Amino acid sequence: MDYIFEVSVYFQATNPKPVFPTLGKIDPRLPPKEKIWGFNVGDDYVAITEDFVRDGGNGVRNMSIGGEPVVASWDKDAGSLGIFRRPSSAPIKQTVDVHGRVGGKGKPLERLNTVKNGAFWCVWATFFPQTRVNPNS
């Protein structure tokens, strides 16, 4: 049974198209199997990709989501992407570590608790078609 499950999961992850034909419309803004970090603040839904965050200055992207300042940061030491509330509208320019500490020091930022990490874009976009993708602000 484990073998069948492992083969099925591998096929789903490596096949570029959705395996199940239940998705009515594929949103073309990202490849269907692109893994995203989807989250919202109120009615503002956002999906970001790992590459988008890693390509930001120092692996950091500052955004305003639902009117709230948010930062997404790639912690290269931990190999992890985190999304946190910023304490003010001032941009954060240093990497935020996996614990939420700016530059690896000080009091941790509050982690955004609506994040769904590693979801396939085709699934997220089906449930949240109003999503903004990789917003620059």
Short mmCIF file of the N, C-alpha and C atoms (twelve columns), coordinates in Angstrom:
data_MODEL
# 
_entry.id   MODEL 
# 
loop_
_atom_site.group_PDB 
_atom_site.id 
_atom_site.type_symbol 
_atom_site.label_atom_id 
_atom_site.label_alt_id 
_atom_site.label_comp_id 
_atom_site.label_asym_id 
_atom_site.label_seq_id 
_atom_site.Cartn_x 
_atom_site.Cartn_y 
_atom_site.Cartn_z 
_atom_site.pdbx_PDB_model_num 
ATOM 1   N N  . MET A 1   0.821   -1.188 0.000   1 
ATOM 2   C CA . MET A 1   0.000   0.000  0.000   1 
ATOM 3   C C  . MET A 1   0.869   1.258  0.000   1 
ATOM 4   N N  . ASP A 2   1.943   1.260  0.805   1 
ATOM 5   C CA . ASP A 2   2.833   2.424  0.849   1 
ATOM 6   C C  . ASP A 2   3.412   2.717  -0.532  1 
ATOM 7   N N  . TYR A 3   3.796   1.678  -1.241  1 
ATOM 8   C CA . TYR A 3   4.375   1.860  -2.568  1 
ATOM 9   C C  . TYR A 3   3.376   2.544  -3.503  1 
ATOM 10  N N  . ILE A 4   2.138   2.093  -3.496  1 
ATOM 11  C CA . ILE A 4   1.104   2.685  -4.363  1 
ATOM 12  C C  . ILE A 4   0.917   4.159  -4.019  1 
ATOM 13  N N  . PHE A 5   0.873   4.475  -2.738  1 
ATOM 14  C CA . PHE A 5   0.713   5.864  -2.302  1 
ATOM 15  C C  . PHE A 5   1.905   6.708  -2.764  1 
ATOM 16  N N  . GLU A 6   3.127   6.198  -2.545  1 
ATOM 17  C CA . GLU A 6   4.330   6.943  -2.924  1 
ATOM 18  C C  . GLU A 6   4.377   7.192  -4.430  1 
ATOM 19  N N  . VAL A 7   4.035   6.199  -5.224  1 
ATOM 20  C CA . VAL A 7   4.043   6.350  -6.684  1 
ATOM 21  C C  . VAL A 7   2.998   7.378  -7.103  1 
ATOM 22  N N  . SER A 8   1.834   7.331  -6.498  1 
ATOM 23  C CA . SER A 8   0.765   8.277  -6.846  1 
ATOM 24  C C  . SER A 8   1.152   9.713  -6.487  1 
ATOM 25  N N  . VAL A 9   1.715   9.905  -5.314  1 
ATOM 26  C CA . VAL A 9   2.137   11.239 -4.897  1 
ATOM 27  C C  . VAL A 9   3.247   11.748 -5.816  1 
ATOM 28  N N  . TYR A 10  4.191   10.886 -6.149  1 
ATOM 29  C CA . TYR A 10  5.280   11.281 -7.047  1 
ATOM 30  C C  . TYR A 10  4.723   11.679 -8.414  1 
ATOM 31  N N  . PHE A 11  3.787   10.901 -8.944  1 
ATOM 32  C CA . PHE A 11  3.192   11.210 -10.244 1 
ATOM 33  C C  . PHE A 11  2.462   12.553 -10.193 1 
ATOM 34  N N  . GLN A 12  1.706   12.794 -9.147  1 
ATOM 35  C CA . GLN A 12  0.979   14.061 -9.007  1 
ATOM 36  C C  . GLN A 12  1.954   15.231 -8.946  1 
ATOM 37  N N  . ALA A 13  3.053   15.070 -8.236  1 
ATOM 38  C CA . ALA A 13  4.016   16.158 -8.068  1 
ATOM 39  C C  . ALA A 13  4.847   16.424 -9.314  1 
ATOM 40  N N  . THR A 14  5.089   15.413 -10.127 1 
ATOM 41  C CA . THR A 14  5.984   15.582 -11.272 1 
ATOM 42  C C  . THR A 14  5.265   15.765 -12.604 1 
ATOM 43  N N  . ASN A 15  3.998   15.452 -12.673 1 
ATOM 44  C CA . ASN A 15  3.229   15.653 -13.898 1 
ATOM 45  C C  . ASN A 15  2.866   17.131 -13.992 1 
ATOM 46  N N  . PRO A 16  3.224   17.828 -15.093 1 
ATOM 47  C CA . PRO A 16  2.981   19.270 -15.152 1 
ATOM 48  C C  . PRO A 16  1.507   19.676 -15.187 1 
ATOM 49  N N  . LYS A 17  0.630   18.781 -15.558 1 
ATOM 50  C CA . LYS A 17  -0.794  19.093 -15.605 1 
ATOM 51  C C  . LYS A 17  -1.502  18.437 -14.414 1 
ATOM 52  N N  . PRO A 18  -2.622  19.009 -14.000 1 
ATOM 53  C CA . PRO A 18  -3.387  18.372 -12.919 1 
ATOM 54  C C  . PRO A 18  -3.794  16.951 -13.296 1 
ATOM 55  N N  . VAL A 19  -3.677  16.046 -12.359 1 
ATOM 56  C CA . VAL A 19  -4.011  14.644 -12.606 1 
ATOM 57  C C  . VAL A 19  -5.520  14.440 -12.651 1 
ATOM 58  N N  . PHE A 20  -6.226  15.158 -11.802 1 
ATOM 59  C CA . PHE A 20  -7.669  15.000 -11.744 1 
ATOM 60  C C  . PHE A 20  -8.335  16.047 -12.624 1 
ATOM 61  N N  . PRO A 21  -9.238  15.644 -13.504 1 
ATOM 62  C CA . PRO A 21  -9.870  16.591 -14.426 1 
ATOM 63  C C  . PRO A 21  -11.027 17.371 -13.797 1 
ATOM 64  N N  . THR A 22  -10.966 17.574 -12.497 1 
ATOM 65  C CA . THR A 22  -12.065 18.254 -11.805 1 
ATOM 66  C C  . THR A 22  -11.912 19.771 -11.801 1 
ATOM 67  N N  . LEU A 23  -10.744 20.259 -12.179 1 
ATOM 68  C CA . LEU A 23  -10.523 21.699 -12.202 1 
ATOM 69  C C  . LEU A 23  -11.074 22.245 -13.516 1 
ATOM 70  N N  . GLY A 24  -12.069 23.117 -13.417 1 
ATOM 71  C CA . GLY A 24  -12.744 23.617 -14.604 1 
ATOM 72  C C  . GLY A 24  -11.916 24.551 -15.451 1 
ATOM 73  N N  . LYS A 25  -11.161 25.431 -14.827 1 
ATOM 74  C CA . LYS A 25  -10.384 26.417 -15.562 1 
ATOM 75  C C  . LYS A 25  -9.017  26.545 -14.903 1 
ATOM 76  N N  . ILE A 26  -7.974  26.482 -15.706 1 
ATOM 77  C CA . ILE A 26  -6.621  26.633 -15.188 1 
ATOM 78  C C  . ILE A 26  -6.207  28.098 -15.340 1 
ATOM 79  N N  . ASP A 27  -5.860  28.739 -14.248 1 
ATOM 80  C CA . ASP A 27  -5.430  30.131 -14.255 1 
ATOM 81  C C  . ASP A 27  -4.019  30.200 -14.848 1 
ATOM 82  N N  . PRO A 28  -3.824  30.953 -15.941 1 
ATOM 83  C CA . PRO A 28  -2.538  30.957 -16.642 1 
ATOM 84  C C  . PRO A 28  -1.461  31.853 -16.028 1 
ATOM 85  N N  . ARG A 29  -1.738  32.506 -14.918 1 
ATOM 86  C CA . ARG A 29  -0.745  33.431 -14.365 1 
ATOM 87  C C  . ARG A 29  0.513   32.736 -13.857 1 
ATOM 88  N N  . LEU A 30  0.392   31.477 -13.472 1 
ATOM 89  C CA . LEU A 30  1.532   30.659 -13.059 1 
ATOM 90  C C  . LEU A 30  1.332   29.267 -13.638 1 
ATOM 91  N N  . PRO A 31  2.410   28.490 -13.777 1 
ATOM 92  C CA . PRO A 31  2.230   27.090 -14.183 1 
ATOM 93  C C  . PRO A 31  1.337   26.362 -13.176 1 
ATOM 94  N N  . PRO A 32  0.478   25.455 -13.628 1 
ATOM 95  C CA . PRO A 32  -0.473  24.798 -12.729 1 
ATOM 96  C C  . PRO A 32  0.160   24.159 -11.496 1 
ATOM 97  N N  . LYS A 33  1.326   23.563 -11.632 1 
ATOM 98  C CA . LYS A 33  1.952   22.864 -10.512 1 
ATOM 99  C C  . LYS A 33  3.000   23.696 -9.785  1 
ATOM 100 N N  . GLU A 34  3.046   25.002 -10.061 1 
ATOM 101 C CA . GLU A 34  3.954   25.878 -9.315  1 
ATOM 102 C C  . GLU A 34  3.544   25.853 -7.846  1 
ATOM 103 N N  . LYS A 35  4.503   25.638 -6.968  1 
ATOM 104 C CA . LYS A 35  4.202   25.657 -5.537  1 
ATOM 105 C C  . LYS A 35  4.200   27.105 -5.067  1 
ATOM 106 N N  . ILE A 36  3.150   27.458 -4.343  1 
ATOM 107 C CA . ILE A 36  2.981   28.827 -3.876  1 
ATOM 108 C C  . ILE A 36  2.779   28.855 -2.367  1 
ATOM 109 N N  . TRP A 37  2.983   30.034 -1.809  1 
ATOM 110 C CA . TRP A 37  2.622   30.320 -0.429  1 
ATOM 111 C C  . TRP A 37  1.422   31.235 -0.547  1 
ATOM 112 N N  . GLY A 38  0.246   30.732 -0.216  1 
ATOM 113 C CA . GLY A 38  -0.983  31.493 -0.333  1 
ATOM 114 C C  . GLY A 38  -1.420  31.980 1.032   1 
ATOM 115 N N  . PHE A 39  -1.908  33.216 1.093   1 
ATOM 116 C CA . PHE A 39  -2.352  33.772 2.367   1 
ATOM 117 C C  . PHE A 39  -3.289  34.937 2.106   1 
ATOM 118 N N  . ASN A 40  -3.899  35.372 3.171   1 
ATOM 119 C CA . ASN A 40  -4.792  36.521 3.064   1 
ATOM 120 C C  . ASN A 40  -4.740  37.349 4.334   1 
ATOM 121 N N  . VAL A 41  -5.079  38.620 4.174   1 
ATOM 122 C CA . VAL A 41  -5.374  39.517 5.276   1 
ATOM 123 C C  . VAL A 41  -6.727  40.091 4.921   1 
ATOM 124 N N  . GLY A 42  -7.745  39.711 5.680   1 
ATOM 125 C CA . GLY A 42  -9.109  40.095 5.333   1 
ATOM 126 C C  . GLY A 42  -9.499  39.485 3.996   1 
ATOM 127 N N  . ASP A 43  -9.988  40.313 3.090   1 
ATOM 128 C CA . ASP A 43  -10.426 39.843 1.767   1 
ATOM 129 C C  . ASP A 43  -9.356  39.976 0.696   1 
ATOM 130 N N  . ASP A 44  -8.131  40.314 1.073   1 
ATOM 131 C CA . ASP A 44  -7.030  40.463 0.126   1 
ATOM 132 C C  . ASP A 44  -6.231  39.161 0.116   1 
ATOM 133 N N  . TYR A 45  -6.343  38.403 -0.979  1 
ATOM 134 C CA . TYR A 45  -5.669  37.107 -1.119  1 
ATOM 135 C C  . TYR A 45  -4.452  37.253 -2.018  1 
ATOM 136 N N  . VAL A 46  -3.354  36.613 -1.619  1 
ATOM 137 C CA . VAL A 46  -2.081  36.738 -2.302  1 
ATOM 138 C C  . VAL A 46  -1.450  35.360 -2.429  1 
ATOM 139 N N  . ALA A 47  -0.757  35.153 -3.545  1 
ATOM 140 C CA . ALA A 47  0.076   33.960 -3.725  1 
ATOM 141 C C  . ALA A 47  1.466   34.438 -4.122  1 
ATOM 142 N N  . ILE A 48  2.474   33.921 -3.435  1 
ATOM 143 C CA . ILE A 48  3.843   34.254 -3.798  1 
ATOM 144 C C  . ILE A 48  4.611   32.966 -4.050  1 
ATOM 145 N N  . THR A 49  5.626   33.081 -4.883  1 
ATOM 146 C CA . THR A 49  6.474   31.929 -5.181  1 
ATOM 147 C C  . THR A 49  7.812   32.091 -4.454  1 
ATOM 148 N N  . GLU A 50  8.474   30.986 -4.252  1 
ATOM 149 C CA . GLU A 50  9.787   31.015 -3.609  1 
ATOM 150 C C  . GLU A 50  10.758  31.873 -4.415  1 
ATOM 151 N N  . ASP A 51  10.765  31.717 -5.735  1 
ATOM 152 C CA . ASP A 51  11.684  32.501 -6.572  1 
ATOM 153 C C  . ASP A 51  11.443  33.997 -6.425  1 
ATOM 154 N N  . PHE A 52  10.182  34.402 -6.347  1 
ATOM 155 C CA . PHE A 52  9.846   35.816 -6.176  1 
ATOM 156 C C  . PHE A 52  10.493  36.370 -4.907  1 
ATOM 157 N N  . VAL A 53  10.412  35.629 -3.816  1 
ATOM 158 C CA . VAL A 53  10.984  36.093 -2.554  1 
ATOM 159 C C  . VAL A 53  12.499  36.022 -2.599  1 
ATOM 160 N N  . ARG A 54  13.041  34.925 -3.070  1 
ATOM 161 C CA . ARG A 54  14.503  34.774 -3.119  1 
ATOM 162 C C  . ARG A 54  15.156  35.833 -3.990  1 
ATOM 163 N N  . ASP A 55  14.469  36.271 -5.047  1 
ATOM 164 C CA . ASP A 55  15.012  37.276 -5.960  1 
ATOM 165 C C  . ASP A 55  14.896  38.701 -5.428  1 
ATOM 166 N N  . GLY A 56  14.201  38.895 -4.308  1 
ATOM 167 C CA . GLY A 56  14.116  40.219 -3.689  1 
ATOM 168 C C  . GLY A 56  15.448  40.567 -3.043  1 
ATOM 169 N N  . GLY A 57  15.671  41.844 -2.780  1 
ATOM 170 C CA . GLY A 57  16.909  42.253 -2.118  1 
ATOM 171 C C  . GLY A 57  17.094  41.511 -0.809  1 
ATOM 172 N N  . ASN A 58  18.216  40.814 -0.637  1 
ATOM 173 C CA . ASN A 58  18.514  40.009 0.563   1 
ATOM 174 C C  . ASN A 58  17.473  38.922 0.808   1 
ATOM 175 N N  . GLY A 59  16.735  38.522 -0.230  1 
ATOM 176 C CA . GLY A 59  15.705  37.492 -0.048  1 
ATOM 177 C C  . GLY A 59  14.513  37.988 0.729   1 
ATOM 178 N N  . VAL A 60  14.207  39.293 0.579   1 
ATOM 179 C CA . VAL A 60  13.124  39.919 1.335   1 
ATOM 180 C C  . VAL A 60  12.172  40.625 0.380   1 
ATOM 181 N N  . ARG A 61  10.870  40.490 0.617   1 
ATOM 182 C CA . ARG A 61  9.845   41.227 -0.122  1 
ATOM 183 C C  . ARG A 61  8.885   41.863 0.871   1 
ATOM 184 N N  . ASN A 62  8.799   43.187 0.805   1 
ATOM 185 C CA . ASN A 62  7.859   43.939 1.625   1 
ATOM 186 C C  . ASN A 62  6.596   44.173 0.814   1 
ATOM 187 N N  . MET A 63  5.445   43.977 1.441   1 
ATOM 188 C CA . MET A 63  4.165   44.118 0.755   1 
ATOM 189 C C  . MET A 63  3.148   44.732 1.699   1 
ATOM 190 N N  . SER A 64  2.095   45.254 1.105   1 
ATOM 191 C CA . SER A 64  0.930   45.676 1.868   1 
ATOM 192 C C  . SER A 64  -0.207  44.747 1.467   1 
ATOM 193 N N  . ILE A 65  -0.718  43.984 2.413   1 
ATOM 194 C CA . ILE A 65  -1.782  43.017 2.158   1 
ATOM 195 C C  . ILE A 65  -2.963  43.391 3.046   1 
ATOM 196 N N  . GLY A 66  -4.099  43.649 2.425   1 
ATOM 197 C CA . GLY A 66  -5.273  44.050 3.197   1 
ATOM 198 C C  . GLY A 66  -5.018  45.306 4.010   1 
ATOM 199 N N  . GLY A 67  -4.150  46.176 3.505   1 
ATOM 200 C CA . GLY A 67  -3.821  47.408 4.204   1 
ATOM 201 C C  . GLY A 67  -2.810  47.247 5.330   1 
ATOM 202 N N  . GLU A 68  -2.303  46.029 5.535   1 
ATOM 203 C CA . GLU A 68  -1.340  45.779 6.606   1 
ATOM 204 C C  . GLU A 68  0.050   45.525 6.028   1 
ATOM 205 N N  . PRO A 69  1.090   46.079 6.683   1 
ATOM 206 C CA . PRO A 69  2.454   45.827 6.217   1 
ATOM 207 C C  . PRO A 69  2.895   44.403 6.542   1 
ATOM 208 N N  . VAL A 70  3.401   43.712 5.519   1 
ATOM 209 C CA . VAL A 70  3.809   42.313 5.638   1 
ATOM 210 C C  . VAL A 70  5.184   42.171 4.993   1 
ATOM 211 N N  . VAL A 71  5.978   41.245 5.482   1 
ATOM 212 C CA . VAL A 71  7.264   40.933 4.870   1 
ATOM 213 C C  . VAL A 71  7.349   39.429 4.646   1 
ATOM 214 N N  . ALA A 72  7.830   39.058 3.462   1 
ATOM 215 C CA . ALA A 72  8.141   37.658 3.165   1 
ATOM 216 C C  . ALA A 72  9.657   37.571 3.065   1 
ATOM 217 N N  . SER A 73  10.242  36.547 3.667   1 
ATOM 218 C CA . SER A 73  11.697  36.444 3.694   1 
ATOM 219 C C  . SER A 73  12.148  35.004 3.506   1 
ATOM 220 N N  . TRP A 74  13.218  34.851 2.735   1 
ATOM 221 C CA . TRP A 74  13.832  33.539 2.521   1 
ATOM 222 C C  . TRP A 74  15.016  33.418 3.477   1 
ATOM 223 N N  . ASP A 75  14.934  32.463 4.385   1 
ATOM 224 C CA . ASP A 75  16.036  32.181 5.311   1 
ATOM 225 C C  . ASP A 75  16.881  31.086 4.677   1 
ATOM 226 N N  . LYS A 76  18.004  31.483 4.069   1 
ATOM 227 C CA . LYS A 76  18.823  30.505 3.337   1 
ATOM 228 C C  . LYS A 76  19.466  29.484 4.271   1 
ATOM 229 N N  . ASP A 77  19.756  29.869 5.512   1 
ATOM 230 C CA . ASP A 77  20.361  28.917 6.445   1 
ATOM 231 C C  . ASP A 77  19.389  27.790 6.795   1 
ATOM 232 N N  . ALA A 78  18.117  28.128 6.941   1 
ATOM 233 C CA . ALA A 78  17.102  27.122 7.288   1 
ATOM 234 C C  . ALA A 78  16.428  26.538 6.035   1 
ATOM 235 N N  . GLY A 79  16.635  27.181 4.862   1 
ATOM 236 C CA . GLY A 79  15.959  26.721 3.650   1 
ATOM 237 C C  . GLY A 79  14.458  26.872 3.777   1 
ATOM 238 N N  . SER A 80  14.040  28.030 4.328   1 
ATOM 239 C CA . SER A 80  12.629  28.202 4.644   1 
ATOM 240 C C  . SER A 80  12.154  29.601 4.274   1 
ATOM 241 N N  . LEU A 81  10.914  29.679 3.812   1 
ATOM 242 C CA . LEU A 81  10.275  30.943 3.495   1 
ATOM 243 C C  . LEU A 81  9.264   31.256 4.585   1 
ATOM 244 N N  . GLY A 82  9.346   32.459 5.139   1 
ATOM 245 C CA . GLY A 82  8.424   32.861 6.194   1 
ATOM 246 C C  . GLY A 82  7.718   34.152 5.830   1 
ATOM 247 N N  . ILE A 83  6.519   34.316 6.338   1 
ATOM 248 C CA . ILE A 83  5.728   35.520 6.085   1 
ATOM 249 C C  . ILE A 83  5.287   36.067 7.436   1 
ATOM 250 N N  . PHE A 84  5.613   37.355 7.657   1 
ATOM 251 C CA . PHE A 84  5.425   37.967 8.967   1 
ATOM 252 C C  . PHE A 84  4.774   39.339 8.830   1 
ATOM 253 N N  . ARG A 85  4.125   39.763 9.898   1 
ATOM 254 C CA . ARG A 85  3.597   41.133 9.970   1 
ATOM 255 C C  . ARG A 85  4.757   42.056 10.312  1 
ATOM 256 N N  . ARG A 86  4.852   43.181 9.593   1 
ATOM 257 C CA . ARG A 86  5.855   44.191 9.920   1 
ATOM 258 C C  . ARG A 86  5.304   45.076 11.035  1 
ATOM 259 N N  . PRO A 87  6.146   45.545 11.933  1 
ATOM 260 C CA . PRO A 87  5.659   46.373 13.039  1 
ATOM 261 C C  . PRO A 87  5.266   47.788 12.613  1 
ATOM 262 N N  . SER A 88  5.700   48.208 11.429  1 
ATOM 263 C CA . SER A 88  5.352   49.535 10.915  1 
ATOM 264 C C  . SER A 88  5.377   49.473 9.392   1 
ATOM 265 N N  . SER A 89  5.089   50.597 8.750   1 
ATOM 266 C CA . SER A 89  5.109   50.620 7.284   1 
ATOM 267 C C  . SER A 89  6.532   50.712 6.728   1 
ATOM 268 N N  . ALA A 90  7.519   50.923 7.601   1 
ATOM 269 C CA . ALA A 90  8.916   50.981 7.159   1 
ATOM 270 C C  . ALA A 90  9.334   49.617 6.608   1 
ATOM 271 N N  . PRO A 91  9.967   49.609 5.428   1 
ATOM 272 C CA . PRO A 91  10.382  48.320 4.861   1 
ATOM 273 C C  . PRO A 91  11.488  47.658 5.677   1 
ATOM 274 N N  . ILE A 92  11.487  46.352 5.663   1 
ATOM 275 C CA . ILE A 92  12.546  45.567 6.300   1 
ATOM 276 C C  . ILE A 92  13.521  45.192 5.193   1 
ATOM 277 N N  . LYS A 93  14.796  45.436 5.432   1 
ATOM 278 C CA . LYS A 93  15.798  45.204 4.386   1 
ATOM 279 C C  . LYS A 93  16.702  44.023 4.680   1 
ATOM 280 N N  . GLN A 94  16.713  43.548 5.919   1 
ATOM 281 C CA . GLN A 94  17.522  42.398 6.285   1 
ATOM 282 C C  . GLN A 94  16.676  41.131 6.249   1 
ATOM 283 N N  . THR A 95  17.344  40.014 6.078   1 
ATOM 284 C CA . THR A 95  16.651  38.731 6.111   1 
ATOM 285 C C  . THR A 95  15.988  38.524 7.467   1 
ATOM 286 N N  . VAL A 96  14.786  37.991 7.433   1 
ATOM 287 C CA . VAL A 96  14.086  37.607 8.657   1 
ATOM 288 C C  . VAL A 96  14.283  36.100 8.796   1 
ATOM 289 N N  . ASP A 97  14.851  35.673 9.912   1 
ATOM 290 C CA . ASP A 97  15.141  34.243 10.051  1 
ATOM 291 C C  . ASP A 97  13.870  33.431 10.297  1 
ATOM 292 N N  . VAL A 98  14.025  32.140 10.334  1 
ATOM 293 C CA . VAL A 98  12.899  31.223 10.467  1 
ATOM 294 C C  . VAL A 98  12.111  31.466 11.761  1 
ATOM 295 N N  . HIS A 99  12.733  32.100 12.734  1 
ATOM 296 C CA . HIS A 99  12.075  32.398 14.006  1 
ATOM 297 C C  . HIS A 99  11.421  33.773 14.017  1 
ATOM 298 N N  . GLY A 100 11.565  34.522 12.913  1 
ATOM 299 C CA . GLY A 100 10.944  35.836 12.818  1 
ATOM 300 C C  . GLY A 100 11.818  36.980 13.298  1 
ATOM 301 N N  . ARG A 101 13.093  36.726 13.523  1 
ATOM 302 C CA . ARG A 101 13.994  37.770 14.009  1 
ATOM 303 C C  . ARG A 101 14.684  38.454 12.824  1 
ATOM 304 N N  . VAL A 102 14.552  39.775 12.758  1 
ATOM 305 C CA . VAL A 102 15.167  40.547 11.684  1 
ATOM 306 C C  . VAL A 102 16.679  40.529 11.870  1 
ATOM 307 N N  . GLY A 103 17.391  40.097 10.825  1 
ATOM 308 C CA . GLY A 103 18.844  39.983 10.941  1 
ATOM 309 C C  . GLY A 103 19.280  38.930 11.939  1 
ATOM 310 N N  . GLY A 104 18.358  38.049 12.327  1 
ATOM 311 C CA . GLY A 104 18.677  36.992 13.281  1 
ATOM 312 C C  . GLY A 104 18.776  37.464 14.719  1 
ATOM 313 N N  . LYS A 105 18.305  38.710 14.993  1 
ATOM 314 C CA . LYS A 105 18.445  39.271 16.341  1 
ATOM 315 C C  . LYS A 105 17.129  39.881 16.795  1 
ATOM 316 N N  . GLY A 106 17.021  40.073 18.076  1 
ATOM 317 C CA . GLY A 106 15.900  40.818 18.640  1 
ATOM 318 C C  . GLY A 106 14.625  40.014 18.794  1 
ATOM 319 N N  . LYS A 107 13.583  40.757 19.121  1 
ATOM 320 C CA . LYS A 107 12.257  40.171 19.346  1 
ATOM 321 C C  . LYS A 107 11.678  39.693 18.012  1 
ATOM 322 N N  . PRO A 108 11.109  38.496 17.978  1 
ATOM 323 C CA . PRO A 108 10.560  37.982 16.711  1 
ATOM 324 C C  . PRO A 108 9.308   38.732 16.262  1 
ATOM 325 N N  . LEU A 109 9.179   38.844 14.948  1 
ATOM 326 C CA . LEU A 109 7.968   39.400 14.349  1 
ATOM 327 C C  . LEU A 109 6.834   38.391 14.481  1 
ATOM 328 N N  . GLU A 110 5.620   38.872 14.402  1 
ATOM 329 C CA . GLU A 110 4.452   37.988 14.447  1 
ATOM 330 C C  . GLU A 110 4.299   37.273 13.105  1 
ATOM 331 N N  . ARG A 111 4.228   35.962 13.150  1 
ATOM 332 C CA . ARG A 111 4.040   35.161 11.936  1 
ATOM 333 C C  . ARG A 111 2.596   35.331 11.456  1 
ATOM 334 N N  . LEU A 112 2.429   35.506 10.149  1 
ATOM 335 C CA . LEU A 112 1.082   35.599 9.581   1 
ATOM 336 C C  . LEU A 112 0.455   34.212 9.647   1 
ATOM 337 N N  . ASN A 113 -0.682  34.083 10.304  1 
ATOM 338 C CA . ASN A 113 -1.243  32.750 10.583  1 
ATOM 339 C C  . ASN A 113 -2.177  32.213 9.511   1 
ATOM 340 N N  . THR A 114 -2.325  32.912 8.389   1 
ATOM 341 C CA . THR A 114 -3.210  32.409 7.334   1 
ATOM 342 C C  . THR A 114 -2.445  31.751 6.188   1 
ATOM 343 N N  . VAL A 115 -1.147  31.570 6.339   1 
ATOM 344 C CA . VAL A 115 -0.310  31.061 5.248   1 
ATOM 345 C C  . VAL A 115 -0.550  29.573 5.003   1 
ATOM 346 N N  . LYS A 116 -0.720  29.239 3.739   1 
ATOM 347 C CA . LYS A 116 -0.779  27.837 3.295   1 
ATOM 348 C C  . LYS A 116 0.442   27.643 2.407   1 
ATOM 349 N N  . ASN A 117 1.426   26.909 2.882   1 
ATOM 350 C CA . ASN A 117 2.691   26.805 2.154   1 
ATOM 351 C C  . ASN A 117 2.759   25.568 1.267   1 
ATOM 352 N N  . GLY A 118 3.393   25.767 0.122   1 
ATOM 353 C CA . GLY A 118 3.648   24.654 -0.788  1 
ATOM 354 C C  . GLY A 118 2.421   24.123 -1.512  1 
ATOM 355 N N  . ALA A 119 1.368   24.930 -1.621  1 
ATOM 356 C CA . ALA A 119 0.167   24.489 -2.346  1 
ATOM 357 C C  . ALA A 119 0.412   24.604 -3.848  1 
ATOM 358 N N  . PHE A 120 -0.189  23.718 -4.618  1 
ATOM 359 C CA . PHE A 120 -0.124  23.850 -6.071  1 
ATOM 360 C C  . PHE A 120 -0.976  25.049 -6.492  1 
ATOM 361 N N  . TRP A 121 -0.454  25.842 -7.412  1 
ATOM 362 C CA . TRP A 121 -1.170  27.022 -7.896  1 
ATOM 363 C C  . TRP A 121 -2.550  26.657 -8.432  1 
ATOM 364 N N  . CYS A 122 -2.671  25.569 -9.177  1 
ATOM 365 C CA . CYS A 122 -3.957  25.217 -9.788  1 
ATOM 366 C C  . CYS A 122 -5.028  24.968 -8.728  1 
ATOM 367 N N  . VAL A 123 -4.636  24.461 -7.590  1 
ATOM 368 C CA . VAL A 123 -5.600  24.204 -6.515  1 
ATOM 369 C C  . VAL A 123 -5.964  25.518 -5.822  1 
ATOM 370 N N  . TRP A 124 -4.948  26.294 -5.443  1 
ATOM 371 C CA . TRP A 124 -5.198  27.564 -4.762  1 
ATOM 372 C C  . TRP A 124 -6.080  28.471 -5.616  1 
ATOM 373 N N  . ALA A 125 -5.725  28.631 -6.898  1 
ATOM 374 C CA . ALA A 125 -6.448  29.548 -7.792  1 
ATOM 375 C C  . ALA A 125 -7.896  29.116 -7.999  1 
ATOM 376 N N  . THR A 126 -8.175  27.833 -7.906  1 
ATOM 377 C CA . THR A 126 -9.549  27.357 -8.032  1 
ATOM 378 C C  . THR A 126 -10.403 27.856 -6.866  1 
ATOM 379 N N  . PHE A 127 -9.840  27.834 -5.672  1 
ATOM 380 C CA . PHE A 127 -10.585 28.259 -4.489  1 
ATOM 381 C C  . PHE A 127 -10.570 29.775 -4.290  1 
ATOM 382 N N  . PHE A 128 -9.487  30.428 -4.739  1 
ATOM 383 C CA . PHE A 128 -9.320  31.872 -4.518  1 
ATOM 384 C C  . PHE A 128 -8.938  32.574 -5.825  1 
ATOM 385 N N  . PRO A 129 -9.863  32.640 -6.786  1 
ATOM 386 C CA . PRO A 129 -9.529  33.220 -8.091  1 
ATOM 387 C C  . PRO A 129 -9.193  34.706 -8.035  1 
ATOM 388 N N  . GLN A 130 -9.573  35.381 -6.962  1 
ATOM 389 C CA . GLN A 130 -9.305  36.815 -6.827  1 
ATOM 390 C C  . GLN A 130 -7.877  37.107 -6.371  1 
ATOM 391 N N  . THR A 131 -7.067  36.083 -6.233  1 
ATOM 392 C CA . THR A 131 -5.709  36.197 -5.701  1 
ATOM 393 C C  . THR A 131 -4.803  37.093 -6.545  1 
ATOM 394 N N  . ARG A 132 -4.041  37.934 -5.842  1 
ATOM 395 C CA . ARG A 132 -2.965  38.684 -6.496  1 
ATOM 396 C C  . ARG A 132 -1.721  37.815 -6.452  1 
ATOM 397 N N  . VAL A 133 -0.939  37.828 -7.528  1 
ATOM 398 C CA . VAL A 133 0.245   36.980 -7.632  1 
ATOM 399 C C  . VAL A 133 1.512   37.830 -7.538  1 
ATOM 400 N N  . ASN A 134 2.402   37.441 -6.650  1 
ATOM 401 C CA . ASN A 134 3.698   38.101 -6.482  1 
ATOM 402 C C  . ASN A 134 3.605   39.626 -6.505  1 
ATOM 403 N N  . PRO A 135 2.834   40.207 -5.593  1 
ATOM 404 C CA . PRO A 135 2.667   41.661 -5.615  1 
ATOM 405 C C  . PRO A 135 3.939   42.391 -5.193  1 
ATOM 406 N N  . ASN A 136 4.233   43.481 -5.876  1 
ATOM 407 C CA . ASN A 136 5.430   44.257 -5.556  1 
ATOM 408 C C  . ASN A 136 5.200   45.296 -4.475  1 
ATOM 409 N N  . SER A 137 3.982   45.397 -3.996  1 
ATOM 410 C CA . SER A 137 3.738   46.375 -2.934  1 
ATOM 411 C C  . SER A 137 2.790   45.795 -1.912  1 
# 
